[in-house]
Amino acid sequence: MSQVFSIVRADFVQRFRSNTFMILTLVSVAAAYKFVPLPEDNYTTIRIGDFTGLNNAAWIGHSTAILASFFLWFIGFYVINNSIRRDVETGVGQIIASTSVTNFLYLLAKALSHFLLLFFIVAIIFFMGLGLSLFRFDTYPFDFFQFAAPYIFTTIPSIFFLSALTVFFEVKFGQRTNYMNLVFFIVFVAMISVTNLLTESYLDWIDPLGIKFLVNEILSVVPQTLPSGSTEISVGINYNEHSNVRYFLFHGSDLSCYYYISRLLWIFLALLLIKLSSIIFHRFDTKFISSKKVSRHSTKISRVESHARKIYWDKMIKSEIDFGILPLIKLEFLMLIRKGPIRFWILNLGCFIGLFILPLESALHIGLPLFWYLQVNRWADLCTKERDFRTDAFIYCTYKPLQRLLVSQIIAAISLAVLLALPILFRLVISMQFLKAINVVLAAILLVSFSVFTGIFLEVSVFLIFLFY
């Protein structure tokens, strides 16, 4: 177990010292503070119809725990889903593969590292809510159990299962991050949709976030005073400048034995998921290829070697010096296009055609952002791939690298974003909505500019992915 502890510690410390985690911590502090609004604030975080809870210990504990689970599932996956890939890229994985650490223990260590990282964020939200309930809202009696129970039995099992699910996705999809992000997005939206649309009691057992039970406990207090048909629940920042918000007193949840068992069941399922991942884990044997590919490759090499034995000087092409950026723009554009599997462009072609078919407003506000989101992995490492592939020293020795290479990267990325948005731009121009067309182009420029900023100043590529998400 000492080897597992070493892996957990090393992985956690490396992430804890990263710029991405520092930014996420600052965002978590600000979010935790905004999770508990004052009565005079013009927004609410959890709202049922026109009602929201008074800020006692039970309400603050339940509301912040619900928002913490949703918040960490919403962006936490994109922060922690690159640990195994990083071990492959740095060569640490091959060293670990040569030790006696089993696949299960290695993946368990990775899951525990993910869990500790997310648990640190939960602790920030917990203590921020605790401080606000003690020092800002001291009107009501403080019930520590009702404040802490949602975190212990809802949020903590939720982030542990998320950690195990992230490990499974990393093992299953490997380097195909576009597919991994897309599948997780679909799974997350499906879980939220099912738990919100259906009202059956068994949903408490199949809700990995655990918030369905807490929301039902809150709803059990509210219907006595709510008008008919106004039990719609809204979770998030709900601005209420022009509405008459009313308050009710929430004393806490009646946590039954069945709920405890359901949360323990998700922890057990997380361990099973790690065990399943260990069975299909490649153990860093990433150079394995089929014998068919090997034979083709060897045939090509033999042909090249046979022709390369003699050098014909008269047939060699004289190199021409060109310090322009047009060849670099073409090269960077082709690199963006060719990144990822070719099969993925079938989906891109379907989305491109869909932007012509969908209603204009839906295509502009829903279709285009989703289409750009599918390509965000292409822009994420726009200014970090040189460092990742260790070619940065070579690049900086070239002629005017900032004026030529950086500018060509920016132009190529903006060109790709505008090219993908051509159906929207064409329809906006045809309908004489020139201002919206300009806004689309400015959005493409802003997206690429933020990618350049995160790559140069923060030296991370994953930050753009989860922030765009």
CSV table of C-alpha atoms in Angstrom, one decimal:
chain,number,residue,atom,x,y,z
A,1,MET,CA,0.0,0.0,0.0
A,2,SER,CA,3.0,2.3,0.4
A,3,GLN,CA,3.3,2.3,-3.4
A,4,VAL,CA,-0.3,3.3,-3.8
A,5,PHE,CA,0.1,6.1,-1.3
A,6,SER,CA,3.1,7.3,-3.2
A,7,ILE,CA,1.2,7.5,-6.4
A,8,VAL,CA,-1.7,9.3,-4.7
A,9,ARG,CA,0.6,11.8,-3.1
A,10,ALA,CA,2.6,12.5,-6.2
A,11,ASP,CA,-0.4,12.9,-8.4
A,12,PHE,CA,-2.3,15.1,-5.9
A,13,VAL,CA,0.7,17.3,-5.2
A,14,GLN,CA,1.4,17.8,-8.9
A,15,ARG,CA,-2.2,18.9,-9.6
A,16,PHE,CA,-2.4,20.9,-6.4
A,17,ARG,CA,0.5,23.0,-7.5
A,18,SER,CA,-0.8,23.6,-11.0
A,19,ASN,CA,-2.2,26.9,-12.3
A,20,THR,CA,-5.5,25.2,-13.3
A,21,PHE,CA,-6.2,24.0,-9.8
A,22,MET,CA,-5.3,27.5,-8.4
A,23,ILE,CA,-7.8,29.1,-10.7
A,24,LEU,CA,-10.4,26.4,-9.9
A,25,THR,CA,-9.8,27.1,-6.1
A,26,LEU,CA,-10.4,30.8,-6.6
A,27,VAL,CA,-13.5,30.1,-8.6
A,28,SER,CA,-14.7,27.7,-5.9
A,29,VAL,CA,-14.3,30.3,-3.2
A,30,ALA,CA,-16.3,32.9,-5.2
A,31,ALA,CA,-18.9,30.3,-6.0
A,32,ALA,CA,-19.3,29.1,-2.4
A,33,TYR,CA,-19.8,32.7,-1.3
A,34,LYS,CA,-22.4,33.3,-4.0
A,35,PHE,CA,-24.2,30.0,-3.1
A,36,VAL,CA,-25.6,31.7,0.0
A,37,PRO,CA,-27.3,34.9,-1.1
A,38,LEU,CA,-28.5,37.6,1.3
A,39,PRO,CA,-32.3,38.3,1.4
A,40,GLU,CA,-31.7,41.7,-0.1
A,41,ASP,CA,-29.7,40.2,-3.0
A,42,ASN,CA,-31.5,40.1,-6.4
A,43,TYR,CA,-31.0,36.4,-7.0
A,44,THR,CA,-31.6,33.0,-5.5
A,45,THR,CA,-29.7,29.7,-5.9
A,46,ILE,CA,-32.5,27.1,-5.3
A,47,ARG,CA,-36.0,28.2,-6.1
A,48,ILE,CA,-39.3,26.3,-6.1
A,49,GLY,CA,-41.9,28.4,-7.9
A,50,ASP,CA,-41.8,31.8,-6.2
A,51,PHE,CA,-40.4,30.3,-3.0
A,52,THR,CA,-37.0,29.9,-1.6
A,53,GLY,CA,-35.7,28.8,1.9
A,54,LEU,CA,-34.7,31.0,4.8
A,55,ASN,CA,-31.0,30.9,5.5
A,56,ASN,CA,-30.9,28.6,8.5
A,57,ALA,CA,-28.3,25.8,9.0
A,58,ALA,CA,-30.4,23.2,7.3
A,59,TRP,CA,-31.2,25.2,4.2
A,60,ILE,CA,-27.6,26.4,3.8
A,61,GLY,CA,-26.3,22.9,4.2
A,62,HIS,CA,-28.7,21.4,1.7
A,63,SER,CA,-28.5,24.1,-0.9
A,64,THR,CA,-24.7,24.3,-0.9
A,65,ALA,CA,-24.4,20.5,-1.0
A,66,ILE,CA,-26.7,20.3,-4.0
A,67,LEU,CA,-24.9,23.1,-5.8
A,68,ALA,CA,-21.5,21.6,-4.9
A,69,SER,CA,-22.4,18.2,-6.4
A,70,PHE,CA,-23.8,19.8,-9.5
A,71,PHE,CA,-20.9,22.2,-9.8
A,72,LEU,CA,-18.2,19.5,-9.5
A,73,TRP,CA,-19.9,17.2,-11.9
A,74,PHE,CA,-20.4,20.1,-14.3
A,75,ILE,CA,-16.7,21.1,-14.6
A,76,GLY,CA,-14.7,18.7,-12.3
A,77,PHE,CA,-14.5,16.0,-14.9
A,78,TYR,CA,-12.6,18.3,-17.3
A,79,VAL,CA,-10.1,19.1,-14.6
A,80,ILE,CA,-9.2,15.6,-13.6
A,81,ASN,CA,-9.5,13.6,-16.8
A,82,ASN,CA,-5.9,13.8,-17.9
A,83,SER,CA,-3.9,12.0,-15.2
A,84,ILE,CA,-3.3,8.7,-17.1
A,85,ARG,CA,-2.7,10.5,-20.4
A,86,ARG,CA,-0.1,12.6,-18.6
A,87,ASP,CA,1.7,9.5,-17.3
A,88,VAL,CA,1.8,8.2,-20.9
A,89,GLU,CA,3.2,11.4,-22.3
A,90,THR,CA,5.8,11.9,-19.6
A,91,GLY,CA,6.9,8.2,-19.6
A,92,VAL,CA,6.1,7.8,-15.9
A,93,GLY,CA,3.5,5.2,-16.8
A,94,GLN,CA,6.1,2.9,-18.4
A,95,ILE,CA,8.2,3.1,-15.1
A,96,ILE,CA,5.1,2.2,-13.1
A,97,ALA,CA,4.3,-0.6,-15.4
A,98,SER,CA,7.6,-2.2,-14.6
A,99,THR,CA,6.9,-2.3,-10.9
A,100,SER,CA,4.8,-4.7,-8.9
A,101,VAL,CA,1.8,-2.3,-8.7
A,102,THR,CA,-1.3,-4.0,-10.1
A,103,ASN,CA,-3.7,-2.4,-12.5
A,104,PHE,CA,-6.4,-2.2,-9.9
A,105,LEU,CA,-4.1,-0.5,-7.3
A,106,TYR,CA,-2.8,1.9,-9.8
A,107,LEU,CA,-6.2,2.9,-11.0
A,108,LEU,CA,-7.5,3.0,-7.5
A,109,ALA,CA,-4.6,5.4,-6.6
A,110,LYS,CA,-5.6,7.6,-9.6
A,111,ALA,CA,-9.3,7.6,-8.4
A,112,LEU,CA,-8.2,8.5,-4.9
A,113,SER,CA,-6.1,11.3,-6.2
A,114,HIS,CA,-9.1,12.6,-8.2
A,115,PHE,CA,-11.3,12.3,-5.1
A,116,LEU,CA,-8.9,14.2,-2.8
A,117,LEU,CA,-8.7,17.0,-5.4
A,118,LEU,CA,-12.5,17.3,-5.6
A,119,PHE,CA,-12.8,16.8,-1.8
A,120,PHE,CA,-10.6,19.9,-1.3
A,121,ILE,CA,-13.1,21.9,-3.3
A,122,VAL,CA,-16.0,20.5,-1.3
A,123,ALA,CA,-14.2,21.4,1.9
A,124,ILE,CA,-13.8,25.0,0.7
A,125,ILE,CA,-17.6,25.2,0.0
A,126,PHE,CA,-18.4,23.4,3.3
A,127,PHE,CA,-16.4,25.8,5.5
A,128,MET,CA,-17.5,28.8,3.6
A,129,GLY,CA,-21.2,27.8,4.1
A,130,LEU,CA,-20.4,27.0,7.7
A,131,GLY,CA,-18.9,30.4,8.4
A,132,LEU,CA,-21.7,32.2,6.7
A,133,SER,CA,-24.4,30.3,8.6
A,134,LEU,CA,-22.6,31.0,12.0
A,135,PHE,CA,-21.6,34.6,11.5
A,136,ARG,CA,-24.1,36.0,9.1
A,137,PHE,CA,-27.3,34.2,9.8
A,138,ASP,CA,-27.4,33.6,13.6
A,139,THR,CA,-31.2,34.2,13.9
A,140,TYR,CA,-32.1,30.5,13.8
A,141,PRO,CA,-30.8,27.6,16.0
A,142,PHE,CA,-27.8,25.9,14.5
A,143,ASP,CA,-28.3,22.2,13.7
A,144,PHE,CA,-24.9,20.9,12.7
A,145,PHE,CA,-26.2,17.5,11.6
A,146,GLN,CA,-28.7,18.9,9.2
A,147,PHE,CA,-25.9,21.2,7.8
A,148,ALA,CA,-23.2,18.5,7.4
A,149,ALA,CA,-25.3,15.4,6.5
A,150,PRO,CA,-26.0,16.4,2.9
A,151,TYR,CA,-22.2,16.8,2.4
A,152,ILE,CA,-21.3,13.5,4.1
A,153,PHE,CA,-24.0,11.3,2.5
A,154,THR,CA,-24.6,13.1,-0.8
A,155,THR,CA,-21.7,15.2,-2.1
A,156,ILE,CA,-18.8,12.9,-0.9
A,157,PRO,CA,-20.2,9.7,-2.4
A,158,SER,CA,-21.0,11.7,-5.5
A,159,ILE,CA,-17.5,12.9,-6.1
A,160,PHE,CA,-16.0,9.5,-5.3
A,161,PHE,CA,-18.2,7.9,-8.1
A,162,LEU,CA,-17.2,10.8,-10.4
A,163,SER,CA,-13.5,10.0,-9.7
A,164,ALA,CA,-14.0,6.4,-10.6
A,165,LEU,CA,-16.0,7.3,-13.7
A,166,THR,CA,-13.3,9.6,-14.8
A,167,VAL,CA,-10.7,6.8,-14.5
A,168,PHE,CA,-13.0,4.5,-16.5
A,169,PHE,CA,-13.4,7.1,-19.3
A,170,GLU,CA,-9.6,7.6,-19.4
A,171,VAL,CA,-9.0,3.9,-19.7
A,172,LYS,CA,-11.8,3.4,-22.3
A,173,PHE,CA,-11.1,6.3,-24.6
A,174,GLY,CA,-7.4,6.8,-24.1
A,175,GLN,CA,-6.1,9.6,-26.3
A,176,ARG,CA,-9.5,10.2,-27.9
A,177,THR,CA,-10.4,13.2,-25.7
A,178,ASN,CA,-13.0,14.5,-28.1
A,179,TYR,CA,-15.1,11.4,-27.9
A,180,MET,CA,-14.5,11.2,-24.1
A,181,ASN,CA,-15.7,14.8,-23.5
A,182,LEU,CA,-18.7,14.3,-25.8
A,183,VAL,CA,-19.8,11.0,-24.2
A,184,PHE,CA,-19.5,12.5,-20.7
A,185,PHE,CA,-21.5,15.5,-21.8
A,186,ILE,CA,-24.3,13.2,-23.1
A,187,VAL,CA,-24.2,11.1,-20.0
A,188,PHE,CA,-24.4,14.1,-17.7
A,189,VAL,CA,-27.2,15.7,-19.5
A,190,ALA,CA,-29.1,12.4,-19.6
A,191,MET,CA,-28.7,11.9,-15.8
A,192,ILE,CA,-29.9,15.5,-15.1
A,193,SER,CA,-32.9,15.1,-17.5
A,194,VAL,CA,-34.0,11.8,-16.1
A,195,THR,CA,-33.8,12.8,-12.5
A,196,ASN,CA,-35.7,16.1,-13.2
A,197,LEU,CA,-38.4,14.9,-15.5
A,198,LEU,CA,-39.4,11.7,-13.6
A,199,THR,CA,-40.9,11.6,-10.1
A,200,GLU,CA,-40.7,7.9,-9.2
A,201,SER,CA,-39.3,7.0,-5.8
A,202,TYR,CA,-36.7,4.6,-7.1
A,203,LEU,CA,-34.8,7.5,-8.7
A,204,ASP,CA,-33.2,8.1,-5.3
A,205,TRP,CA,-31.3,4.8,-5.8
A,206,ILE,CA,-30.1,5.5,-9.4
A,207,ASP,CA,-29.1,9.2,-8.9
A,208,PRO,CA,-25.3,9.3,-8.6
A,209,LEU,CA,-25.3,13.0,-7.8
A,210,GLY,CA,-27.7,12.2,-4.9
A,211,ILE,CA,-29.5,15.6,-5.2
A,212,LYS,CA,-32.9,14.1,-6.1
A,213,PHE,CA,-33.6,12.9,-2.6
A,214,LEU,CA,-32.6,16.3,-1.1
A,215,VAL,CA,-34.8,18.1,-3.6
A,216,ASN,CA,-37.7,15.9,-2.8
A,217,GLU,CA,-37.2,16.5,0.9
A,218,ILE,CA,-37.4,20.3,0.3
A,219,LEU,CA,-40.5,19.8,-1.9
A,220,SER,CA,-42.2,17.9,0.9
A,221,VAL,CA,-42.2,21.1,3.0
A,222,VAL,CA,-43.2,23.6,0.3
A,223,PRO,CA,-46.5,22.3,-1.4
A,224,GLN,CA,-48.7,23.3,1.6
A,225,THR,CA,-48.2,27.0,0.7
A,226,LEU,CA,-47.5,26.8,-3.0
A,227,PRO,CA,-50.2,27.6,-5.5
A,228,SER,CA,-51.2,24.8,-7.8
A,229,GLY,CA,-48.8,24.2,-10.7
A,230,SER,CA,-46.0,26.3,-9.4
A,231,THR,CA,-43.6,23.6,-8.1
A,232,GLU,CA,-41.0,24.0,-10.8
A,233,ILE,CA,-37.5,23.8,-9.3
A,234,SER,CA,-34.7,26.0,-10.6
A,235,VAL,CA,-31.1,25.3,-9.4
A,236,GLY,CA,-28.5,27.9,-10.2
A,237,ILE,CA,-28.3,31.7,-10.2
A,238,ASN,CA,-31.9,32.8,-10.6
A,239,TYR,CA,-32.3,36.6,-10.9
A,240,ASN,CA,-35.5,37.8,-9.4
A,241,GLU,CA,-35.5,41.6,-9.9
A,242,HIS,CA,-39.1,41.7,-11.2
A,243,SER,CA,-40.7,38.9,-9.2
A,244,ASN,CA,-42.1,38.6,-5.7
A,245,VAL,CA,-40.0,36.0,-3.9
A,246,ARG,CA,-41.5,34.4,-0.8
A,247,TYR,CA,-39.7,32.4,1.9
A,248,PHE,CA,-40.3,29.3,3.9
A,249,LEU,CA,-38.5,27.7,6.8
A,250,PHE,CA,-36.8,24.4,6.1
A,251,HIS,CA,-35.8,22.3,9.2
A,252,GLY,CA,-33.9,19.5,7.4
A,253,SER,CA,-34.3,16.1,5.8
A,254,ASP,CA,-35.4,12.8,7.3
A,255,LEU,CA,-32.5,10.7,6.1
A,256,SER,CA,-33.8,7.1,6.1
A,257,CYS,CA,-31.8,3.9,6.2
A,258,TYR,CA,-32.6,3.3,2.6
A,259,TYR,CA,-30.9,6.5,1.6
A,260,TYR,CA,-27.7,5.6,3.5
A,261,ILE,CA,-27.7,2.2,1.7
A,262,SER,CA,-28.2,3.8,-1.7
A,263,ARG,CA,-25.2,6.1,-1.1
A,264,LEU,CA,-23.0,3.3,0.0
A,265,LEU,CA,-24.2,1.4,-3.1
A,266,TRP,CA,-22.7,4.1,-5.3
A,267,ILE,CA,-19.4,3.8,-3.5
A,268,PHE,CA,-19.4,0.1,-4.1
A,269,LEU,CA,-20.3,0.6,-7.7
A,270,ALA,CA,-17.4,3.0,-8.0
A,271,LEU,CA,-15.0,0.3,-6.8
A,272,LEU,CA,-16.5,-2.1,-9.3
A,273,LEU,CA,-16.0,0.4,-12.0
A,274,ILE,CA,-12.3,0.7,-11.1
A,275,LYS,CA,-12.1,-3.1,-11.1
A,276,LEU,CA,-13.6,-3.2,-14.6
A,277,SER,CA,-11.2,-0.5,-15.7
A,278,SER,CA,-8.3,-2.6,-14.5
A,279,ILE,CA,-9.3,-5.5,-16.7
A,280,ILE,CA,-9.3,-3.4,-19.9
A,281,PHE,CA,-6.4,-1.2,-18.9
A,282,HIS,CA,-3.5,-1.3,-21.4
A,283,ARG,CA,-0.9,-0.9,-18.7
A,284,PHE,CA,1.0,1.6,-20.9
A,285,ASP,CA,1.5,-0.9,-23.7
A,286,THR,CA,0.6,1.9,-26.2
A,287,LYS,CA,3.0,0.8,-29.0
A,288,PHE,CA,1.0,-2.4,-29.8
A,289,ILE,CA,-0.2,-2.5,-33.4
A,290,SER,CA,-1.7,-5.3,-35.4
A,291,SER,CA,0.4,-7.6,-37.4
A,292,LYS,CA,-1.3,-6.3,-40.6
A,293,LYS,CA,-0.1,-2.8,-40.0
A,294,VAL,CA,3.4,-4.1,-39.1
A,295,SER,CA,3.7,-6.0,-42.4
A,296,ARG,CA,2.6,-2.9,-44.4
A,297,HIS,CA,4.9,-0.7,-42.5
A,298,SER,CA,7.9,-3.0,-43.0
A,299,THR,CA,7.1,-3.3,-46.7
A,300,LYS,CA,7.2,0.4,-47.1
A,301,ILE,CA,10.4,0.7,-45.2
A,302,SER,CA,12.1,-2.0,-47.4
A,303,ARG,CA,11.0,-0.1,-50.5
A,304,VAL,CA,12.3,3.2,-49.2
A,305,GLU,CA,15.6,1.6,-48.2
A,306,SER,CA,16.0,0.0,-51.6
A,307,HIS,CA,15.6,3.4,-53.4
A,308,ALA,CA,17.7,5.3,-50.8
A,309,ARG,CA,20.9,3.3,-51.4
A,310,LYS,CA,22.0,5.6,-54.1
A,311,ILE,CA,21.6,9.4,-54.1
A,312,TYR,CA,20.9,11.2,-57.4
A,313,TRP,CA,22.1,14.8,-56.9
A,314,ASP,CA,20.6,16.0,-60.1
A,315,LYS,CA,17.1,15.0,-59.0
A,316,MET,CA,17.2,16.9,-55.7
A,317,ILE,CA,15.1,20.0,-55.5
A,318,LYS,CA,16.8,23.2,-54.5
A,319,SER,CA,15.3,24.7,-51.4
A,320,GLU,CA,13.9,28.2,-51.5
A,321,ILE,CA,14.1,30.6,-48.5
A,322,ASP,CA,10.7,32.0,-47.7
A,323,PHE,CA,10.2,34.0,-44.5
A,324,GLY,CA,6.5,34.7,-45.1
A,325,ILE,CA,3.7,33.3,-42.9
A,326,LEU,CA,1.4,31.9,-45.6
A,327,PRO,CA,3.1,28.5,-45.6
A,328,LEU,CA,2.9,28.5,-41.8
A,329,ILE,CA,-0.8,29.4,-41.8
A,330,LYS,CA,-1.4,26.5,-44.2
A,331,LEU,CA,0.6,24.1,-42.1
A,332,GLU,CA,-1.1,25.1,-38.9
A,333,PHE,CA,-4.5,24.9,-40.5
A,334,LEU,CA,-3.8,21.4,-41.8
A,335,MET,CA,-2.6,20.4,-38.3
A,336,LEU,CA,-5.9,21.6,-36.8
A,337,ILE,CA,-7.9,19.7,-39.5
A,338,ARG,CA,-6.0,16.5,-39.1
A,339,LYS,CA,-6.0,16.4,-35.4
A,340,GLY,CA,-8.1,13.5,-34.0
A,341,PRO,CA,-9.5,10.5,-35.9
A,342,ILE,CA,-10.9,11.0,-39.4
A,343,ARG,CA,-14.2,9.3,-38.4
A,344,PHE,CA,-14.9,12.3,-36.2
A,345,TRP,CA,-15.3,14.5,-39.3
A,346,ILE,CA,-18.4,12.5,-40.2
A,347,LEU,CA,-20.0,13.8,-37.1
A,348,ASN,CA,-18.7,17.3,-37.9
A,349,LEU,CA,-20.2,17.1,-41.4
A,350,GLY,CA,-23.5,16.2,-39.9
A,351,CYS,CA,-23.3,19.2,-37.5
A,352,PHE,CA,-22.3,21.4,-40.4
A,353,ILE,CA,-25.3,20.4,-42.4
A,354,GLY,CA,-27.5,20.6,-39.3
A,355,LEU,CA,-26.7,24.3,-39.0
A,356,PHE,CA,-28.4,24.8,-42.4
A,357,ILE,CA,-31.5,22.8,-41.4
A,358,LEU,CA,-32.2,24.0,-37.8
A,359,PRO,CA,-34.2,27.2,-37.2
A,360,LEU,CA,-31.9,30.1,-37.2
A,361,GLU,CA,-32.2,31.1,-33.6
A,362,SER,CA,-31.7,27.5,-32.4
A,363,ALA,CA,-28.7,27.0,-34.7
A,364,LEU,CA,-27.2,30.3,-33.5
A,365,HIS,CA,-27.7,29.9,-29.8
A,366,ILE,CA,-27.5,26.1,-29.4
A,367,GLY,CA,-26.2,24.4,-32.5
A,368,LEU,CA,-23.1,26.6,-33.1
A,369,PRO,CA,-21.9,26.6,-29.5
A,370,LEU,CA,-22.2,22.8,-29.4
A,371,PHE,CA,-20.4,22.5,-32.8
A,372,TRP,CA,-17.6,24.6,-31.5
A,373,TYR,CA,-17.5,22.6,-28.3
A,374,LEU,CA,-16.8,19.5,-30.3
A,375,GLN,CA,-13.7,21.2,-31.7
A,376,VAL,CA,-12.5,22.8,-28.5
A,377,ASN,CA,-9.8,20.1,-28.1
A,378,ARG,CA,-8.3,21.3,-31.4
A,379,TRP,CA,-7.8,24.9,-30.0
A,380,ALA,CA,-7.0,23.9,-26.4
A,381,ASP,CA,-3.3,23.1,-27.2
A,382,LEU,CA,-2.9,25.7,-29.8
A,383,CYS,CA,0.1,27.3,-28.0
A,384,THR,CA,1.1,24.4,-25.8
A,385,LYS,CA,1.8,21.6,-28.3
A,386,GLU,CA,5.3,22.8,-28.9
A,387,ARG,CA,6.1,22.3,-25.2
A,388,ASP,CA,4.2,19.0,-25.0
A,389,PHE,CA,6.2,17.6,-27.9
A,390,ARG,CA,9.4,19.2,-26.7
A,391,THR,CA,10.0,21.3,-29.9
A,392,ASP,CA,9.8,24.7,-28.2
A,393,ALA,CA,13.5,25.2,-28.1
A,394,PHE,CA,13.7,24.4,-31.8
A,395,ILE,CA,10.9,26.7,-32.6
A,396,TYR,CA,12.4,29.6,-30.7
A,397,CYS,CA,15.6,29.3,-32.7
A,398,THR,CA,13.8,30.0,-35.9
A,399,TYR,CA,13.4,33.4,-37.6
A,400,LYS,CA,11.0,35.7,-35.7
A,401,PRO,CA,9.0,32.9,-34.0
A,402,LEU,CA,6.5,35.3,-32.4
A,403,GLN,CA,5.8,37.4,-35.5
A,404,ARG,CA,5.6,34.3,-37.8
A,405,LEU,CA,4.5,31.2,-35.8
A,406,LEU,CA,2.3,32.7,-33.2
A,407,VAL,CA,0.5,34.9,-35.7
A,408,SER,CA,0.0,32.0,-38.1
A,409,GLN,CA,-1.4,29.8,-35.3
A,410,ILE,CA,-3.9,32.5,-34.4
A,411,ILE,CA,-5.0,33.1,-38.0
A,412,ALA,CA,-5.3,29.4,-38.7
A,413,ALA,CA,-7.5,28.8,-35.6
A,414,ILE,CA,-9.7,31.8,-36.3
A,415,SER,CA,-10.1,30.7,-39.9
A,416,LEU,CA,-11.2,27.2,-38.7
A,417,ALA,CA,-13.7,28.6,-36.3
A,418,VAL,CA,-15.2,31.0,-39.0
A,419,LEU,CA,-15.2,28.1,-41.5
A,420,LEU,CA,-17.3,26.0,-39.2
A,421,ALA,CA,-19.7,28.9,-38.6
A,422,LEU,CA,-20.2,29.5,-42.4
A,423,PRO,CA,-23.7,28.1,-42.4
A,424,ILE,CA,-24.8,30.5,-39.7
A,425,LEU,CA,-22.9,33.5,-41.2
A,426,PHE,CA,-24.5,32.7,-44.6
A,427,ARG,CA,-28.0,32.6,-43.2
A,428,LEU,CA,-27.5,35.8,-41.1
A,429,VAL,CA,-26.2,37.7,-44.2
A,430,ILE,CA,-29.1,36.5,-46.3
A,431,SER,CA,-31.6,37.7,-43.6
A,432,MET,CA,-29.8,41.0,-43.4
A,433,GLN,CA,-28.7,40.5,-39.7
A,434,PHE,CA,-25.2,41.8,-40.2
A,435,LEU,CA,-24.7,42.7,-36.5
A,436,LYS,CA,-25.2,39.1,-35.4
A,437,ALA,CA,-22.9,37.9,-38.1
A,438,ILE,CA,-20.2,40.3,-36.8
A,439,ASN,CA,-20.9,39.0,-33.3
A,440,VAL,CA,-20.3,35.4,-34.5
A,441,VAL,CA,-16.9,36.4,-36.0
A,442,LEU,CA,-16.0,38.2,-32.8
A,443,ALA,CA,-17.0,35.1,-30.7
A,444,ALA,CA,-14.6,33.0,-32.9
A,445,ILE,CA,-11.8,35.6,-32.3
A,446,LEU,CA,-12.5,35.6,-28.5
A,447,LEU,CA,-12.4,31.8,-28.3
A,448,VAL,CA,-9.1,31.6,-30.0
A,449,SER,CA,-7.7,34.5,-28.1
A,450,PHE,CA,-8.6,32.8,-24.8
A,451,SER,CA,-6.9,29.7,-26.0
A,452,VAL,CA,-3.7,31.7,-26.7
A,453,PHE,CA,-4.0,33.3,-23.3
A,454,THR,CA,-4.3,30.0,-21.4
A,455,GLY,CA,-1.6,28.4,-23.4
A,456,ILE,CA,1.0,31.2,-22.9
A,457,PHE,CA,0.3,32.5,-19.5
A,458,LEU,CA,-1.2,29.5,-17.7
A,459,GLU,CA,0.7,26.9,-19.7
A,460,VAL,CA,-2.3,24.6,-19.6
A,461,SER,CA,-4.6,23.3,-22.3
A,462,VAL,CA,-7.4,21.6,-20.2
A,463,PHE,CA,-8.5,24.9,-18.7
A,464,LEU,CA,-10.0,26.0,-22.0
A,465,ILE,CA,-11.9,22.7,-22.3
A,466,PHE,CA,-13.8,22.9,-18.9
A,467,LEU,CA,-14.3,26.6,-19.0
A,468,PHE,CA,-15.8,26.5,-22.5
A,469,TYR,CA,-18.0,23.6,-21.2
